[in-house]
Tab-separated table of C-alpha atoms and ligand atoms in Angstrom:
chain	number	residue	atom	x	y	z
A	13	MET	CA	83.108	-43.312	92.171
A	14	SER	CA	84.581	-45.941	89.773
A	15	SER	CA	82.204	-47.622	87.379
A	16	VAL	CA	82.111	-51.138	85.963
A	17	VAL	CA	80.018	-51.977	82.907
A	18	ILE	CA	79.252	-55.636	82.180
A	19	VAL	CA	78.025	-56.411	78.650
A	20	GLY	CA	75.658	-59.417	78.586
A	21	SER	CA	73.582	-61.119	81.278
A	22	GLY	CA	74.315	-64.768	80.470
A	23	PHE	CA	76.052	-67.232	82.768
A	24	THR	CA	79.367	-65.324	82.659
A	25	GLY	CA	78.090	-61.763	83.085
A	26	PHE	CA	75.634	-62.834	85.791
A	27	GLU	CA	78.233	-64.739	87.842
A	28	CYS	CA	80.765	-61.932	87.349
A	29	ALA	CA	78.294	-59.372	88.732
A	30	ARG	CA	77.465	-61.579	91.723
A	31	ARG	CA	81.110	-62.223	92.595
A	32	LEU	CA	82.078	-58.583	92.061
A	33	VAL	CA	79.353	-57.356	94.410
A	34	ARG	CA	80.467	-59.878	97.024
A	35	GLN	CA	84.150	-58.918	96.725
A	36	LEU	CA	83.411	-55.199	96.955
A	37	ARG	CA	81.124	-55.709	99.941
A	38	LYS	CA	83.935	-57.590	101.714
A	39	HIS	CA	86.173	-54.524	101.280
A	40	ASP	CA	83.351	-52.091	102.038
A	41	ALA	CA	84.003	-50.485	98.644
A	42	SER	CA	81.586	-48.349	96.695
A	43	VAL	CA	81.572	-48.975	92.942
A	44	ASP	CA	78.851	-48.259	90.391
A	45	ILE	CA	78.055	-51.553	88.576
A	46	SER	CA	75.818	-51.788	85.493
A	47	ILE	CA	74.918	-54.829	83.422
A	48	ILE	CA	73.678	-54.120	79.880
A	49	SER	CA	71.677	-56.787	78.111
A	50	PRO	CA	68.824	-56.988	75.613
A	51	VAL	CA	66.981	-59.122	78.172
A	52	ASP	CA	66.269	-58.600	81.871
A	53	TYR	CA	67.216	-62.134	82.897
A	54	MET	CA	69.890	-64.784	82.869
A	55	LEU	CA	68.807	-67.639	80.638
A	56	TYR	CA	69.442	-71.159	81.900
A	57	THR	CA	70.033	-72.542	78.386
A	58	PRO	CA	70.543	-76.254	79.293
A	59	LEU	CA	66.779	-76.508	79.875
A	60	LEU	CA	65.744	-74.916	76.552
A	61	PRO	CA	65.128	-78.387	75.021
A	62	ASP	CA	62.703	-79.010	77.928
A	63	VAL	CA	60.919	-75.743	77.065
A	64	ALA	CA	60.683	-76.755	73.389
A	65	GLY	CA	59.295	-80.129	74.495
A	66	GLY	CA	56.580	-78.516	76.634
A	67	LEU	CA	58.016	-79.988	79.839
A	68	VAL	CA	59.147	-76.766	81.523
A	69	ASP	CA	57.642	-73.281	81.184
A	70	ALA	CA	59.892	-70.632	79.589
A	71	ARG	CA	59.590	-68.396	82.670
A	72	PHE	CA	61.131	-71.100	84.866
A	73	VAL	CA	64.421	-71.086	82.927
A	74	THR	CA	64.867	-67.323	83.177
A	75	VAL	CA	66.449	-65.919	86.324
A	76	PRO	CA	65.344	-62.284	86.759
A	77	LEU	CA	68.188	-59.795	87.207
A	78	ALA	CA	66.000	-57.499	89.288
A	79	ASN	CA	65.580	-60.059	92.015
A	80	SER	CA	69.006	-61.681	91.925
A	81	LEU	CA	71.640	-58.997	91.422
A	82	HIS	CA	71.248	-56.589	94.318
A	83	GLY	CA	73.511	-53.564	93.982
A	84	VAL	CA	73.731	-53.887	90.196
A	85	ARG	CA	71.891	-51.591	87.791
A	86	ALA	CA	70.277	-53.581	84.968
A	87	VAL	CA	70.184	-51.622	81.709
A	88	ARG	CA	68.087	-52.977	78.825
A	89	GLY	CA	69.892	-52.630	75.496
A	90	ARG	CA	72.244	-54.172	72.977
A	91	VAL	CA	75.783	-52.777	72.858
A	92	ASP	CA	76.718	-51.681	69.334
A	93	SER	CA	80.255	-50.386	69.812
A	94	VAL	CA	82.987	-49.682	72.334
A	95	ASP	CA	85.218	-46.601	72.405
A	96	PHE	CA	88.321	-47.884	74.202
A	97	ASP	CA	90.087	-44.479	74.276
A	98	GLY	CA	87.010	-42.525	75.407
A	99	ARG	CA	85.963	-45.390	77.738
A	100	THR	CA	82.321	-45.519	76.708
A	101	VAL	CA	79.977	-48.118	75.264
A	102	THR	CA	77.182	-47.196	72.885
A	103	TYR	CA	74.032	-49.259	72.978
A	104	THR	CA	70.548	-49.321	71.468
A	105	ASP	CA	67.694	-49.448	73.964
A	106	PRO	CA	64.421	-51.366	73.391
A	107	GLU	CA	62.848	-48.221	71.873
A	108	LYS	CA	65.697	-48.073	69.315
A	109	ARG	CA	67.332	-45.006	70.890
A	110	SER	CA	71.107	-44.854	70.848
A	111	ARG	CA	72.634	-44.213	74.268
A	112	SER	CA	76.059	-44.376	75.824
A	113	LEU	CA	77.511	-45.333	79.169
A	114	PRO	CA	80.963	-44.498	80.581
A	115	TRP	CA	83.171	-47.113	82.264
A	116	ASP	CA	86.390	-47.432	84.207
A	117	ARG	CA	86.359	-51.206	83.838
A	118	LEU	CA	84.626	-52.997	80.979
A	119	VAL	CA	83.600	-56.665	81.069
A	120	LEU	CA	82.713	-58.206	77.713
A	121	THR	CA	80.471	-61.268	78.097
A	122	PRO	CA	78.036	-61.128	75.146
A	123	GLY	CA	78.248	-64.923	74.674
A	124	SER	CA	77.638	-66.617	71.368
A	125	VAL	CA	75.066	-66.969	68.614
A	126	THR	CA	74.101	-69.855	66.350
A	127	ARG	CA	76.640	-70.347	63.595
A	128	LEU	CA	74.863	-69.897	60.263
A	129	PHE	CA	76.185	-71.084	56.929
A	130	ASP	CA	75.410	-69.910	53.473
A	131	ILE	CA	72.787	-72.595	52.887
A	132	PRO	CA	69.958	-71.402	50.635
A	133	GLY	CA	66.732	-71.003	52.651
A	134	LEU	CA	68.346	-71.671	56.061
A	135	VAL	CA	67.643	-68.299	57.701
A	136	GLU	CA	64.166	-68.102	56.188
A	137	HIS	CA	62.895	-71.561	57.107
A	138	ALA	CA	65.008	-73.017	59.943
A	139	ARG	CA	64.894	-72.001	63.604
A	140	GLY	CA	67.590	-72.133	66.284
A	141	LEU	CA	67.529	-72.956	69.994
A	142	LYS	CA	69.421	-70.188	71.771
A	143	SER	CA	66.526	-68.132	73.137
A	144	THR	CA	63.168	-68.635	74.836
A	145	ALA	CA	61.465	-67.235	71.700
A	146	GLU	CA	63.042	-69.973	69.589
A	147	ALA	CA	62.231	-72.750	72.092
A	148	VAL	CA	58.593	-71.679	72.519
A	149	TYR	CA	58.212	-71.220	68.772
A	150	LEU	CA	59.466	-74.748	68.068
A	151	ARG	CA	56.961	-76.196	70.558
A	152	ASP	CA	54.045	-74.184	69.187
A	153	HIS	CA	55.002	-74.753	65.573
A	154	LEU	CA	55.290	-78.528	65.939
A	155	LEU	CA	51.932	-78.757	67.707
A	156	GLU	CA	50.307	-76.548	65.077
A	157	GLN	CA	51.693	-78.758	62.298
A	158	LEU	CA	50.363	-81.879	64.055
A	159	GLU	CA	46.950	-80.246	64.438
A	160	LEU	CA	46.927	-79.222	60.767
A	161	ALA	CA	48.009	-82.711	59.682
A	162	ASN	CA	44.982	-84.116	61.511
A	163	ILE	CA	42.578	-82.168	59.301
A	164	ASP	CA	44.564	-82.214	56.056
A	165	ASP	CA	43.501	-84.367	53.101
A	166	ASP	CA	46.737	-84.364	51.101
A	167	LYS	CA	48.933	-87.370	51.945
A	168	THR	CA	52.252	-85.727	50.990
A	169	ARG	CA	51.440	-82.625	53.015
A	170	ILE	CA	50.351	-84.688	56.020
A	171	LYS	CA	53.677	-86.537	55.951
A	172	ALA	CA	55.638	-83.281	55.726
A	173	ARG	CA	53.696	-81.777	58.633
A	174	ARG	CA	54.508	-84.900	60.661
A	175	THR	CA	58.240	-84.801	59.939
A	176	VAL	CA	60.771	-82.952	62.074
A	177	VAL	CA	64.393	-82.436	61.014
A	178	VAL	CA	66.920	-81.450	63.661
A	179	VAL	CA	70.415	-80.599	62.453
A	180	GLY	CA	73.197	-81.004	65.018
A	181	ALA	CA	73.719	-84.248	66.955
A	182	SER	CA	75.711	-82.733	69.795
A	183	TYR	CA	74.076	-82.613	73.252
A	184	SER	CA	71.656	-79.721	72.599
A	185	GLY	CA	70.360	-81.053	69.237
A	186	THR	CA	70.019	-84.574	70.627
A	187	GLU	CA	68.197	-83.338	73.745
A	188	LEU	CA	65.919	-81.287	71.488
A	189	VAL	CA	64.951	-84.168	69.203
A	190	VAL	CA	64.049	-86.458	72.120
A	191	GLN	CA	62.026	-83.750	73.868
A	192	LEU	CA	60.106	-82.927	70.666
A	193	GLN	CA	59.413	-86.624	70.228
A	194	ALA	CA	58.077	-86.875	73.789
A	195	LEU	CA	55.765	-83.939	73.059
A	196	ALA	CA	54.603	-85.486	69.773
A	197	ASP	CA	53.930	-88.816	71.537
A	198	THR	CA	51.629	-87.058	73.995
A	199	ALA	CA	49.998	-85.122	71.163
A	200	ALA	CA	49.390	-88.403	69.319
A	201	LYS	CA	47.667	-89.865	72.380
A	202	GLN	CA	45.502	-86.793	72.958
A	203	MET	CA	44.742	-85.996	69.308
A	204	GLY	CA	44.176	-89.561	68.144
A	205	PHE	CA	46.914	-90.586	65.727
A	206	GLU	CA	49.728	-93.134	65.835
A	207	PRO	CA	52.922	-91.861	67.545
A	208	ALA	CA	54.948	-93.706	64.871
A	209	ASP	CA	53.326	-91.488	62.208
A	210	VAL	CA	55.547	-88.634	63.352
A	211	ARG	CA	59.027	-88.969	61.940
A	212	PHE	CA	62.140	-87.473	63.519
A	213	VAL	CA	65.394	-87.110	61.616
A	214	LEU	CA	68.633	-86.095	63.342
A	215	LEU	CA	71.475	-85.015	61.062
A	216	ASP	CA	75.116	-84.201	61.612
A	217	LEU	CA	78.110	-83.703	59.404
A	218	ALA	CA	80.229	-85.435	62.071
A	219	GLU	CA	80.415	-89.221	62.159
A	220	GLN	CA	79.470	-89.524	65.843
A	221	VAL	CA	76.488	-88.630	67.997
A	222	MET	CA	77.415	-86.411	70.966
A	223	PRO	CA	81.227	-86.592	70.676
A	224	GLU	CA	81.382	-84.590	73.959
A	225	VAL	CA	80.457	-87.676	76.042
A	226	GLY	CA	83.014	-90.006	74.481
A	227	GLU	CA	82.646	-92.994	72.175
A	228	LYS	CA	81.126	-95.454	74.665
A	229	LEU	CA	78.314	-93.207	75.928
A	230	GLY	CA	77.847	-91.779	72.416
A	231	ALA	CA	77.219	-95.310	71.100
A	232	ARG	CA	74.728	-95.906	73.921
A	233	VAL	CA	72.878	-92.712	72.989
A	234	ARG	CA	72.762	-93.833	69.376
A	235	GLY	CA	71.236	-97.129	70.506
A	236	VAL	CA	68.520	-95.299	72.468
A	237	LEU	CA	67.738	-93.032	69.527
A	238	HIS	CA	67.487	-96.095	67.278
A	239	GLU	CA	65.141	-97.849	69.733
A	240	ARG	CA	62.921	-94.783	69.739
A	241	GLY	CA	62.729	-94.803	65.954
A	242	ILE	CA	64.702	-91.594	65.443
A	243	ASP	CA	66.361	-91.629	62.032
A	244	VAL	CA	69.988	-90.604	62.695
A	245	ARG	CA	71.994	-89.687	59.606
A	246	LEU	CA	75.655	-88.882	60.070
A	247	GLY	CA	78.100	-87.374	57.585
A	248	VAL	CA	75.340	-85.249	56.000
A	249	THR	CA	73.847	-81.821	56.506
A	250	LEU	CA	71.454	-79.471	54.752
A	251	LYS	CA	72.086	-78.333	51.187
A	252	GLN	CA	68.842	-76.397	50.694
A	253	VAL	CA	65.931	-75.513	52.929
A	254	HIS	CA	62.469	-74.817	51.524
A	255	ALA	CA	59.120	-74.105	53.173
A	256	ASP	CA	57.969	-77.700	52.697
A	257	HIS	CA	61.122	-79.759	52.198
A	258	VAL	CA	64.885	-79.922	52.665
A	259	VAL	CA	67.577	-81.300	50.376
A	260	LEU	CA	70.563	-82.938	52.075
A	261	THR	CA	74.193	-82.899	50.964
A	262	ASP	CA	73.761	-86.492	49.708
A	263	ASP	CA	70.984	-85.094	47.451
A	264	SER	CA	68.219	-86.939	49.296
A	265	ARG	CA	65.005	-85.009	49.900
A	266	ILE	CA	62.899	-84.935	53.067
A	267	ASN	CA	59.453	-83.362	53.036
A	268	THR	CA	59.126	-81.359	56.253
A	269	ARG	CA	57.820	-78.104	57.627
A	270	THR	CA	59.855	-78.128	60.843
A	271	VAL	CA	63.612	-77.647	60.694
A	272	ALA	CA	65.736	-76.912	63.781
A	273	TRP	CA	69.334	-75.797	63.242
A	274	VAL	CA	71.352	-76.559	66.373
A	275	THR	CA	74.805	-77.049	64.945
A	276	GLY	CA	77.222	-74.941	66.935
A	277	VAL	CA	78.012	-71.421	67.978
A	278	THR	CA	80.310	-68.533	67.216
A	279	GLY	CA	81.174	-65.397	69.213
A	280	ALA	CA	78.436	-62.724	69.445
A	281	PRO	CA	78.481	-60.280	66.481
A	282	LEU	CA	79.753	-57.500	68.801
A	283	ILE	CA	83.119	-59.285	69.144
A	284	GLU	CA	83.913	-58.948	65.439
A	285	ARG	CA	83.069	-55.220	65.522
A	286	LEU	CA	85.558	-54.447	68.333
A	287	GLY	CA	88.567	-54.608	66.004
A	288	LEU	CA	90.550	-56.681	68.535
A	289	PRO	CA	92.360	-59.993	67.914
A	290	THR	CA	90.127	-63.073	67.906
A	291	GLU	CA	90.560	-66.841	67.778
A	292	HIS	CA	87.838	-68.932	66.136
A	293	GLY	CA	85.469	-65.943	66.345
A	294	ARG	CA	86.144	-65.488	70.081
A	295	LEU	CA	87.972	-62.520	71.633
A	296	SER	CA	91.586	-63.278	72.611
A	297	VAL	CA	92.200	-62.948	76.356
A	298	GLN	CA	94.960	-63.809	78.805
A	299	ALA	CA	94.650	-66.499	81.460
A	300	ASP	CA	93.618	-63.791	83.951
A	301	LEU	CA	90.755	-62.932	81.522
A	302	GLN	CA	92.188	-59.529	80.670
A	303	VAL	CA	92.154	-58.364	77.045
A	304	PRO	CA	95.816	-58.032	75.932
A	305	GLY	CA	96.900	-54.387	75.689
A	306	HIS	CA	93.750	-53.196	77.505
A	307	PRO	CA	94.345	-53.575	81.254
A	308	ASP	CA	90.873	-52.184	82.037
A	309	VAL	CA	88.979	-54.545	79.745
A	310	PHE	CA	88.065	-58.143	80.602
A	311	ALA	CA	86.205	-60.894	78.748
A	312	ALA	CA	85.214	-64.536	79.222
A	313	GLY	CA	82.584	-67.159	78.460
A	314	ASP	CA	81.497	-68.180	74.955
A	315	ALA	CA	82.589	-64.784	73.582
A	316	ALA	CA	86.231	-65.208	74.611
A	317	ALA	CA	89.089	-67.528	73.682
A	318	VAL	CA	90.209	-68.361	77.214
A	319	PRO	CA	93.479	-70.345	77.383
A	320	ASP	CA	92.902	-73.782	78.873
A	321	LEU	CA	95.716	-74.091	81.410
A	322	THR	CA	94.853	-77.770	81.953
A	323	GLN	CA	95.527	-78.457	78.235
A	324	PRO	CA	98.253	-76.046	77.086
A	325	GLY	CA	97.736	-74.697	73.573
A	326	LYS	CA	93.965	-75.180	73.686
A	327	ILE	CA	91.115	-72.826	74.582
A	328	THR	CA	88.238	-73.721	76.874
A	329	PRO	CA	85.111	-75.023	75.091
A	330	PRO	CA	81.939	-72.892	75.046
A	331	THR	CA	80.039	-74.527	77.906
A	332	ALA	CA	77.995	-73.268	80.832
A	333	GLN	CA	80.367	-75.065	83.178
A	334	HIS	CA	83.302	-72.887	82.049
A	335	ALA	CA	81.118	-69.777	81.710
A	336	ILE	CA	79.997	-69.963	85.363
A	337	ARG	CA	83.496	-70.512	86.701
A	338	GLN	CA	85.052	-67.896	84.439
A	339	GLY	CA	82.374	-65.429	85.592
A	340	LYS	CA	83.512	-65.935	89.185
A	341	VAL	CA	87.181	-65.346	88.288
A	342	LEU	CA	86.156	-62.295	86.259
A	343	GLY	CA	84.349	-60.757	89.236
A	344	HIS	CA	87.341	-61.463	91.435
A	345	ASN	CA	89.860	-59.990	88.953
A	346	VAL	CA	87.800	-56.892	88.148
A	347	ALA	CA	87.647	-56.160	91.888
A	348	ALA	CA	91.424	-56.776	92.084
A	349	SER	CA	92.014	-54.313	89.228
A	350	LEU	CA	90.212	-51.697	91.342
A	351	GLY	CA	92.526	-52.408	94.271
A	352	TYR	CA	90.400	-54.958	96.144
A	353	GLY	CA	92.186	-58.328	96.300
A	354	SER	CA	94.776	-59.807	93.961
A	355	PRO	CA	94.152	-61.286	90.493
A	356	LYS	CA	94.229	-64.995	89.682
A	357	LYS	CA	94.404	-67.093	86.547
A	358	TYR	CA	91.490	-69.160	85.293
A	359	LYS	CA	92.135	-72.879	85.648
A	360	HIS	CA	89.419	-75.489	85.702
A	361	ARG	CA	89.374	-79.154	84.852
A	362	ASN	CA	86.356	-80.433	82.915
A	363	MET	CA	83.946	-82.015	85.411
A	364	GLY	CA	81.958	-83.924	82.743
A	365	LEU	CA	78.605	-83.426	81.123
A	366	VAL	CA	74.990	-84.355	81.859
A	367	VAL	CA	72.571	-84.974	78.994
A	368	ASP	CA	68.839	-85.541	79.516
A	369	LEU	CA	67.415	-87.834	76.856
A	370	GLY	CA	63.720	-87.456	77.590
A	371	PRO	CA	61.470	-90.041	79.220
A	372	HIS	CA	63.354	-92.380	81.596
A	373	TYR	CA	66.828	-91.884	80.124
A	374	ALA	CA	69.932	-89.751	80.371
A	375	VAL	CA	73.685	-90.094	80.059
A	376	ALA	CA	76.278	-88.384	82.205
A	377	ASN	CA	79.993	-88.586	82.885
A	378	PRO	CA	80.505	-86.753	86.190
A	379	LEU	CA	84.198	-86.820	87.115
A	380	LYS	CA	84.729	-89.135	84.133
A	381	ILE	CA	82.412	-91.838	85.558
A	382	PRO	CA	80.176	-92.969	82.661
A	383	LEU	CA	76.512	-93.274	83.720
A	384	SER	CA	73.348	-94.003	81.756
A	385	GLY	CA	69.670	-94.774	82.401
A	386	TYR	CA	67.968	-93.879	85.675
A	387	ALA	CA	71.205	-93.180	87.587
A	388	ALA	CA	72.223	-90.639	84.968
A	389	LYS	CA	68.702	-89.194	84.928
A	390	LEU	CA	68.880	-88.560	88.656
A	391	VAL	CA	72.361	-87.015	88.417
A	392	THR	CA	71.256	-84.851	85.456
A	393	ARG	CA	68.174	-83.475	87.162
A	394	MET	CA	69.910	-82.937	90.492
A	395	TYR	CA	72.751	-81.151	88.708
A	396	HIS	CA	70.427	-78.708	86.925
A	397	LEU	CA	68.517	-77.982	90.113
A	398	TYR	CA	71.805	-77.327	91.905
A	399	ALA	CA	73.290	-75.209	89.097
A	400	MET	CA	70.239	-72.983	88.699
A	401	PRO	CA	71.086	-69.815	90.617
A	402	ARG	CA	67.725	-69.012	92.242
A	403	PHE	CA	65.513	-70.964	94.637
A	404	VAL	CA	62.202	-69.953	93.000
A	405	ASN	CA	63.397	-71.298	89.639
A	406	ARG	CA	64.580	-74.543	91.243
A	407	TRP	CA	61.207	-74.913	92.909
A	408	ALA	CA	59.264	-74.266	89.698
A	409	VAL	CA	61.418	-76.647	87.638
A	410	SER	CA	61.105	-79.375	90.315
A	411	LEU	CA	57.334	-79.017	90.207
A	412	ALA	CA	57.389	-79.203	86.405
A	413	TYR	CA	59.357	-82.463	86.613
A	414	LEU	CA	56.960	-83.832	89.216
A	415	THR	CA	53.957	-82.776	87.104
A	416	ASP	CA	55.508	-84.642	84.170
A	417	VAL	CA	55.704	-87.824	86.265
A	418	LEU	CA	52.071	-87.560	87.373
A	419	PHE	CA	50.316	-86.161	84.296
A	420	ASP	CA	50.569	-85.961	80.508
A	421	ARG	CA	52.281	-82.938	79.017
A	422	SER	CA	49.948	-80.119	78.019
A	423	VAL	CA	49.438	-80.121	74.292
A	424	VAL	CA	48.948	-76.387	73.793
A	425	SER	CA	50.263	-74.064	71.176
A	426	VAL	CA	49.945	-70.776	73.050
A	427	GLY	CA	51.163	-68.692	70.109
A	428	LEU	CA	53.142	-66.178	72.169
A	429	SER	CA	56.214	-66.507	69.976
A	430	THR	CA	55.616	-65.808	66.306
A	431	GLN	CA	57.725	-66.943	63.383
A	432	ASP	CA	59.234	-63.444	63.255
A	433	ASP	CA	60.097	-63.439	66.994
A	434	ALA	CA	61.996	-66.688	66.495
A	435	ARG	CA	64.075	-65.617	63.482
A	436	PHE	CA	67.851	-65.769	64.061
A	437	SER	CA	68.046	-62.005	63.500
A	438	THR	CA	65.309	-61.071	65.992
A	439	SER	CA	65.832	-63.586	68.755
A	440	GLU	CA	69.645	-63.829	68.737
A	441	GLY	CA	70.556	-60.447	67.194
A	442	ILE	CA	72.440	-61.983	64.261
A	443	PRO	CA	72.733	-59.372	61.497
A	444	LEU	CA	71.562	-60.967	58.264
A	445	PRO	CA	72.942	-60.067	54.841
A	446	LYS	CA	70.753	-57.496	53.070
A	447	ALA	CA	68.726	-58.791	50.139
A	448	ASP	CA	69.960	-57.590	46.707
B	20	FAD	C1	70.134	-75.329	73.927
B	20	FAD	C2	71.430	-75.222	74.675
B	20	FAD	C3	71.736	-76.166	75.633
B	20	FAD	C4	72.937	-76.084	76.335
B	20	FAD	N1	73.197	-77.022	77.285
B	20	FAD	C5	74.361	-76.954	77.976
B	20	FAD	C6	74.651	-77.926	78.964
B	20	FAD	O1	73.862	-78.829	79.220
B	20	FAD	N2	75.840	-77.814	79.631
B	20	FAD	C7	76.743	-76.811	79.368
B	20	FAD	O2	77.809	-76.754	80.008
B	20	FAD	N3	76.486	-75.871	78.435
B	20	FAD	C8	75.322	-75.913	77.735
B	20	FAD	N4	75.064	-74.977	76.767
B	20	FAD	C9	76.085	-73.945	76.493
B	20	FAD	C10	75.897	-72.752	77.421
B	20	FAD	O3	74.597	-72.267	77.304
B	20	FAD	C11	76.863	-71.630	77.063
B	20	FAD	O4	78.175	-72.109	77.077
B	20	FAD	C12	76.725	-70.477	78.060
B	20	FAD	O5	75.428	-69.937	77.953
B	20	FAD	C13	77.751	-69.374	77.804
B	20	FAD	O6	77.534	-68.341	78.707
B	20	FAD	P1	77.854	-66.827	78.306
B	20	FAD	O7	77.533	-65.994	79.467
B	20	FAD	O8	79.227	-66.740	77.747
B	20	FAD	O9	76.892	-66.508	77.085
B	20	FAD	P2	75.318	-66.481	77.027
B	20	FAD	O10	74.719	-67.361	78.038
B	20	FAD	O11	75.006	-66.720	75.577
B	20	FAD	O12	74.943	-64.989	77.423
B	20	FAD	C14	75.280	-63.904	76.652
B	20	FAD	C15	74.442	-62.723	77.085
B	20	FAD	O13	74.875	-61.547	76.393
B	20	FAD	C16	73.768	-60.883	75.823
B	20	FAD	N5	74.264	-60.152	74.651
B	20	FAD	C17	74.601	-60.625	73.441
B	20	FAD	N6	75.029	-59.618	72.647
B	20	FAD	C18	74.966	-58.495	73.386
B	20	FAD	C19	75.264	-57.134	73.128
B	20	FAD	N7	75.727	-56.720	71.941
B	20	FAD	N8	75.049	-56.226	74.100
B	20	FAD	C20	74.591	-56.617	75.326
B	20	FAD	N9	74.301	-57.895	75.618
B	20	FAD	C21	74.489	-58.820	74.673
B	20	FAD	C22	72.804	-62.025	75.507
B	20	FAD	O14	71.491	-61.536	75.360
B	20	FAD	C23	72.976	-62.862	76.780
B	20	FAD	O15	72.233	-62.331	77.826
B	20	FAD	C24	73.851	-75.032	76.060
B	20	FAD	C25	73.530	-74.076	75.097
B	20	FAD	C26	72.336	-74.171	74.406
B	20	FAD	C27	72.000	-73.120	73.377
């Protein structure tokens, strides 16, 4: 029996597996399909800011593979290397044992990781937002700092504990800062301090907030952030990060104990180790998602540089929208390569973006129609509920939204994600340079 191995259980790998199973069932074909991933779920990343803000539970944004991918064997592990001649992948399982798996068709969808720069103190003191561990840690850490500030007697320390710096003013960083502010507002009410005592700073080296939504909506977002008292500083980033303060590239200093680094992504570390051509850290692929020179190997999603046929010369941006659709084409083309159906090229026009900006506000540009306020909020929430690939998750997230309308957010620091769990190396698998 032929075997297909899919590396990574994100949007692309998950959709590929679903489509492949469906295609093979249509042709009554028997193929052994495995999906290897360090986690046993597909993470619905667009709601991670809601998890960090204590609005949605981490479980609700994870779609279990066991219950959603029937006919697919889920293997827990992180792929370390690929032998293209011997047609095997080698992976490390959760108990650190090295194992291997043979394949006839290989699908590479390991996604992306946070792009780190050589900024002193960044990996030690900042946290990302690519995993549930990081999102839960940010929530717990902020609440802990607010609790500690309430019983501290040193004015400088109190101020630092009540200051949050988020770096990256694209949609995920902006959604994060507003969700953390909503959580802090509730904490202020329940713990007895002024909401305005908590300071939020949003930084970006770019000169625009959320360039993805265009200038008009971006300006509207900036206005909302200003109204909410969020200190937006553009054209600057971090120069140094310390346990109790950061220094910016304009040499200003901010005392803080909470730094989130949400600046952008690069292909998963596995991609670099494959020894194949890449573009901007992403694996080069053809428009049919095949790896050039390797007719049995396919790739897509954040990990791959997929040609954008709607804008010749460009590659598709790393978004869930493309990842989902590329996953479907992948499944179709892998089945075709096994003799079931015929291959097609990936072509998809950008359908716009939805961005939830916390209490009572959102912006969206579905089909290039610019929306803001309540209309955008409705579109944003409906879109996420529609895009989430499992009814139970949709149900749970809907209830979380309803709970948020009726009651205050729970101000609890459950402590399930430690500082070590949320390090870039542990939670995202980014190899860090060894200390001298
Ligand atoms: C906070 C946040 C908010 C976002 N919001 C939006 C949004 O609103 N709209 C939008 O369009 N996009 C959004 N995105 C982008 C979107 O999440 C990505 O484009 C999408 O997840 C890419 O899907 P993927 O399958 O390529 O990669 P991923 O979803 O990153 O999945 C990769 C998978 O591969 C696994 N993996 C990694 N390395 C290995 C390995 N060596 N071996 C085995 N498995 C491996 C990972 O554990 C993971 O399961 C957001 C991203 C973030 C972080």
